[in-house]
XYZ file of C-alpha atoms in Angstrom:
380
model
C -19.440 40.660 98.690
C -19.842 41.247 95.081
C -23.005 39.148 95.243
C -24.293 41.292 98.174
C -23.595 44.491 96.329
C -25.565 43.140 93.373
C -28.408 42.393 95.346
C -28.352 45.825 97.101
C -28.205 47.613 93.555
C -31.186 45.429 92.285
C -33.210 46.473 95.495
C -32.342 50.218 94.972
C -33.276 50.193 91.256
C -36.563 48.431 92.244
C -37.473 51.003 94.746
C -36.826 53.850 92.432
C -38.580 52.245 89.234
C -41.846 50.706 90.724
C -42.856 47.698 88.565
C -46.279 47.083 87.250
C -46.652 44.054 89.387
C -45.929 46.380 92.372
C -48.628 48.788 91.389
C -51.298 46.200 90.727
C -50.520 44.677 94.102
C -51.070 47.816 95.773
C -54.023 48.788 93.730
C -52.458 52.078 92.514
C -53.881 51.888 88.984
C -57.251 51.062 90.157
C -57.231 53.850 92.723
C -56.224 56.289 90.061
C -58.858 54.995 87.649
C -61.556 55.234 90.542
C -60.438 58.632 91.363
C -60.775 59.757 87.697
C -64.404 58.002 87.549
C -65.390 59.830 90.730
C -64.476 63.255 89.027
C -66.258 62.124 85.974
C -62.942 62.452 83.970
C -63.993 59.203 81.939
C -61.356 60.007 79.350
C -58.349 59.827 81.981
C -59.890 56.804 83.629
C -59.876 55.129 80.218
C -56.161 55.937 79.473
C -55.204 54.639 82.985
C -56.908 51.348 82.545
C -55.637 50.798 79.056
C -52.100 51.576 79.920
C -51.901 49.187 82.773
C -54.066 46.394 81.031
C -51.335 46.312 78.516
C -48.964 44.995 81.257
C -51.634 42.998 83.202
C -54.362 42.234 80.676
C -56.116 39.902 83.055
C -56.796 42.411 85.936
C -60.381 42.199 86.773
C -60.875 45.513 88.488
C -59.292 47.389 85.635
C -61.292 45.681 82.897
C -64.520 46.465 84.841
C -63.574 50.164 85.393
C -62.654 50.359 81.618
C -66.115 49.050 80.834
C -67.787 51.546 83.148
C -65.752 54.462 81.756
C -66.643 53.514 78.180
C -70.287 53.129 79.082
C -70.368 56.539 81.069
C -68.773 58.448 78.161
C -71.412 56.987 75.808
C -68.995 54.669 73.984
C -71.391 51.827 74.531
C -70.051 49.402 71.830
C -66.597 49.450 73.301
C -68.145 49.025 76.844
C -70.027 45.874 75.491
C -66.869 44.500 73.881
C -65.087 44.627 77.182
C -67.974 43.074 79.096
C -68.470 40.392 76.525
C -64.902 39.079 77.046
C -65.554 39.398 80.788
C -68.764 37.439 80.692
C -67.061 34.692 78.608
C -64.580 34.174 81.341
C -67.117 34.248 84.197
C -70.461 33.666 82.686
C -72.169 33.642 86.326
C -70.662 36.934 87.503
C -73.690 38.992 88.309
C -71.813 42.312 88.358
C -70.663 41.801 84.883
C -74.177 40.860 83.768
C -75.846 43.818 85.507
C -73.667 46.330 83.841
C -73.922 44.593 80.453
C -77.831 44.604 80.833
C -77.811 48.377 81.901
C -75.574 49.356 78.886
C -78.031 47.366 76.490
C -80.909 49.072 77.935
C -79.154 52.491 77.208
C -78.867 51.401 73.703
C -82.583 50.557 73.594
C -81.860 46.876 73.063
C -84.636 46.084 75.562
C -85.202 42.571 74.728
C -81.577 41.646 75.395
C -81.343 43.925 78.432
C -84.345 42.230 80.058
C -83.026 38.784 79.339
C -79.652 39.800 81.078
C -81.629 41.321 84.181
C -83.751 38.067 84.437
C -80.721 35.918 84.253
C -79.227 37.852 87.299
C -82.422 37.237 89.055
C -82.114 33.501 88.437
C -78.661 33.529 89.693
C -79.436 35.810 92.669
C -83.195 35.945 93.498
C -84.313 39.370 94.717
C -81.347 41.161 93.414
C -82.249 44.959 93.878
C -80.306 46.281 90.894
C -81.955 43.803 88.609
C -85.294 44.599 89.649
C -84.617 48.412 89.253
C -83.170 47.707 85.733
C -86.312 46.027 84.689
C -88.585 48.778 86.267
C -86.339 51.320 84.451
C -87.011 49.654 81.175
C -90.861 49.667 81.803
C -90.725 53.372 82.447
C -88.503 54.369 79.654
C -90.921 52.629 77.224
C -93.966 54.452 78.408
C -96.365 55.851 75.787
C -97.740 59.266 74.926
C -100.098 59.595 77.971
C -97.828 57.928 80.469
C -95.641 60.212 82.491
C -92.043 59.699 82.301
C -91.193 57.618 85.422
C -88.008 56.901 87.454
C -87.468 54.252 90.081
C -85.376 56.663 91.925
C -87.099 58.455 94.841
C -88.183 61.809 93.528
C -90.590 64.589 94.227
C -92.227 66.622 91.381
C -94.296 69.577 90.970
C -96.065 70.533 87.795
C -98.323 73.625 86.696
C -100.398 73.504 83.662
C -102.266 76.523 81.880
C -104.927 76.103 79.203
C -105.682 79.181 77.293
C -108.736 79.526 74.767
C -109.094 81.739 71.893
C -112.634 82.921 72.888
C -113.203 85.168 75.985
C -113.107 82.496 78.755
C -110.611 82.519 81.600
C -107.733 80.276 81.196
C -107.743 76.970 83.224
C -105.001 76.629 85.886
C -103.861 73.217 87.371
C -101.200 72.116 89.741
C -100.064 68.648 90.659
C -97.668 67.329 93.343
C -96.362 63.828 93.181
C -93.928 61.652 94.956
C -92.277 58.768 93.144
C -91.738 55.801 95.326
C -91.278 52.235 94.661
C -93.668 49.082 95.089
C -92.757 46.505 97.666
C -89.790 44.084 96.777
C -88.665 46.406 94.009
C -91.554 45.354 91.738
C -91.782 48.707 89.823
C -92.582 52.193 90.208
C -95.389 53.846 92.565
C -96.527 57.337 92.516
C -98.638 59.223 95.198
C -100.093 62.272 93.900
C -102.244 65.197 94.571
C -103.913 67.868 92.093
C -106.158 70.833 92.028
C -107.678 72.860 89.136
C -109.288 76.213 88.925
C -111.873 76.331 85.985
C -114.393 78.989 85.400
C -114.048 80.333 88.913
C -114.688 76.755 90.552
C -111.687 74.918 92.316
C -111.594 71.163 92.512
C -109.252 68.551 94.090
C -108.037 65.138 93.383
C -105.929 62.444 95.103
C -104.432 59.296 93.472
C -102.028 56.462 93.148
C -100.167 55.159 90.094
C -98.327 51.896 89.771
C -96.159 50.190 87.223
C -95.634 46.632 88.153
C -93.616 44.033 86.510
C -95.727 41.280 85.265
C -94.003 38.539 83.197
C -91.119 38.649 80.668
C -91.220 41.737 78.670
C -94.506 42.691 80.086
C -95.541 45.288 82.741
C -98.718 47.039 83.873
C -100.069 50.458 84.391
C -102.684 50.914 87.165
C -104.199 54.255 88.137
C -106.710 54.892 90.985
C -108.141 58.370 91.508
C -110.687 60.121 93.442
C -112.352 63.539 93.890
C -114.549 64.313 96.898
C -116.056 67.348 95.388
C -116.153 66.126 91.798
C -116.736 69.584 90.342
C -114.583 69.065 87.337
C -112.673 65.763 88.134
C -114.658 62.516 88.051
C -115.613 61.435 91.511
C -113.684 58.145 91.042
C -111.436 56.774 88.158
C -109.790 53.566 87.519
C -107.381 52.578 84.704
C -105.683 49.416 83.980
C -103.421 48.669 81.027
C -100.958 45.909 80.064
C -97.903 46.559 77.951
C -96.255 43.535 76.104
C -93.172 43.538 74.080
C -92.900 41.420 70.961
C -90.431 40.549 68.121
C -87.035 42.506 68.661
C -88.117 45.807 69.362
C -92.085 46.165 69.250
C -94.396 46.923 72.131
C -98.144 46.892 72.309
C -100.872 47.624 74.987
C -104.351 47.180 75.757
C -106.359 48.803 78.598
C -109.679 50.095 80.129
C -110.359 53.352 81.874
C -113.530 53.871 83.761
C -114.486 57.250 85.093
C -117.570 58.113 87.155
C -118.744 61.756 86.642
C -121.561 63.269 88.682
C -123.887 63.157 85.666
C -122.980 59.924 84.326
C -120.082 57.288 83.857
C -117.658 57.129 81.041
C -115.569 54.261 79.825
C -112.435 54.727 77.447
C -110.862 51.653 75.715
C -107.167 52.187 75.267
C -104.551 50.832 72.961
C -100.972 51.541 71.635
C -98.441 50.223 69.173
C -94.698 51.301 69.168
C -91.467 50.180 67.701
C -87.913 51.122 69.103
C -85.527 52.235 66.247
C -82.332 52.847 67.900
C -82.534 56.514 69.464
C -85.917 56.913 67.980
C -89.389 55.789 69.132
C -92.471 56.093 66.918
C -95.674 54.895 68.455
C -99.512 55.420 67.756
C -102.082 55.583 70.448
C -105.699 54.978 70.208
C -108.809 55.410 72.376
C -112.483 54.711 72.099
C -114.780 56.685 74.471
C -118.133 55.103 75.060
C -121.117 56.337 76.875
C -124.529 54.548 76.855
C -123.804 52.986 73.270
C -122.485 56.272 71.866
C -118.890 56.386 71.295
C -115.921 58.542 69.647
C -112.595 57.167 68.198
C -109.627 59.014 68.700
C -105.912 58.416 67.579
C -102.362 60.165 67.879
C -98.992 59.523 66.475
C -95.753 60.545 68.244
C -92.187 60.376 67.564
C -89.488 60.523 70.504
C -85.697 61.187 70.020
C -83.621 59.892 72.856
C -80.278 61.408 73.646
C -79.693 59.229 76.567
C -81.781 56.978 78.592
C -83.709 59.765 80.535
C -83.214 62.810 78.044
C -85.677 63.114 75.166
C -87.688 65.483 72.962
C -90.903 64.590 71.220
C -93.578 65.809 68.804
C -97.022 64.271 67.580
C -100.300 64.796 65.934
C -103.705 63.232 66.393
C -107.415 63.741 65.919
C -110.463 63.381 68.077
C -110.633 63.869 71.997
C -107.945 65.303 73.947
C -105.756 62.167 75.247
C -104.339 64.054 78.256
C -104.748 63.649 82.042
C -107.684 65.206 83.859
C -110.162 65.238 81.019
C -113.796 66.454 81.380
C -116.875 64.822 79.816
C -116.515 67.373 77.042
C -113.021 66.547 76.388
C -113.816 62.844 75.975
C -117.050 63.018 73.888
C -117.431 66.416 72.274
C -114.102 67.455 71.291
C -113.458 66.420 67.755
C -110.142 68.328 66.820
C -106.785 68.150 65.418
C -104.085 67.989 68.165
C -100.401 68.915 67.926
C -98.104 68.192 70.867
C -94.483 68.764 71.430
C -92.188 68.605 74.528
C -88.991 67.638 76.201
C -87.688 65.926 79.305
C -84.259 66.603 80.618
C -82.000 66.157 83.603
C -79.891 68.718 84.985
C -77.116 68.266 87.622
C -78.237 64.509 87.794
C -80.821 65.136 90.654
C -83.160 67.898 88.877
C -85.509 66.790 86.065
C -87.294 69.286 84.039
C -90.189 68.642 81.719
C -91.936 71.114 79.404
C -94.980 70.247 77.179
C -97.138 72.078 74.618
C -100.334 71.172 72.725
C -102.569 72.952 70.479
C -106.201 71.573 69.983
C -107.629 73.154 66.877
C -111.565 72.902 66.771
C -113.497 74.721 63.954
C -114.543 77.628 66.296
C -112.015 77.261 69.153
C -108.298 76.964 69.619
C -106.904 75.545 72.920
C -103.273 76.092 73.764
C -101.970 73.995 76.584
C -98.677 74.899 78.378
C -97.317 72.546 80.997
C -93.958 72.935 83.028
C -92.812 70.468 85.905
C -89.667 69.966 87.896
C -88.679 67.117 90.008
C -85.848 66.637 92.637
C -84.239 63.113 93.416
C -82.994 62.270 96.747
C -81.714 58.897 95.810
């Protein structure tokens, strides 16, 4: 009888004071941490994970949630420490490898991040998250004249005004772009349409851009554009450029841009050199415009400051021709000016992307101020 009473008392105590083992078996701590993550209360998620990991240090779900909470609250080193321990225990776990590679890419340690994503593809060929991660890195490392790209589905509209110091009317341009993806997750694809109004004449342009993954630490940039009227735009334009990473944080590119204007063709030779320094990215870009043996050399320097993987500000200076999109023959061959640029790209409410850009082109007898604003909406 005494033994039965003792057992009954133990059961009552166990019911009123739930043990850690009972909580883990019912996934109560995991559910609490997941709820906090969903509400973006990363501090609460970290506290829940740490508290219960003190009792059950080998709980995989809690450790993975802890790494996520650290990463999403920008405590990247702590996230990598947790993930490193998990990878040592399960070196072929693709979820851990993906999360570690993503955090490394946020820290701009692109070489290590790419190696991680490629290891995932070796273990799981065609893994969509790994392909997206590689494409993201290619997009984040774009240079001065390359628009900031996202592999997520997005529609974007932009408006540009060019104001001049003389009496001519300002130029007005509009662009609509749909950010999609290449087959097999091979990289970003953009379908775009633009129009411009200059000196009372309107012109239209249609085009495609693609940024395919090529080989380790390399990706391409391909642009094809056409203008049926070719009043201001070239009737056809084709650009191909290859970006290659080198050493621990370097990147260089070489490319060719051929434009066929109604009066004559123009060929531009492109090149760039950059280096990732933590949250900063200084880069230099060069181009040589050639027309029937005559050419003009131009250069620009730019410094970017990243606040996250997608939010950044930049400023730069260069001399020569205007290195921006939609150039005219005069922009490429006749403009010999000092060019100052500045701008920012920022995400608001996760799905809205806003970009602003300003440039000032100073020639001896003319100043050209360019203002550009664009906004994009993601639906995935």
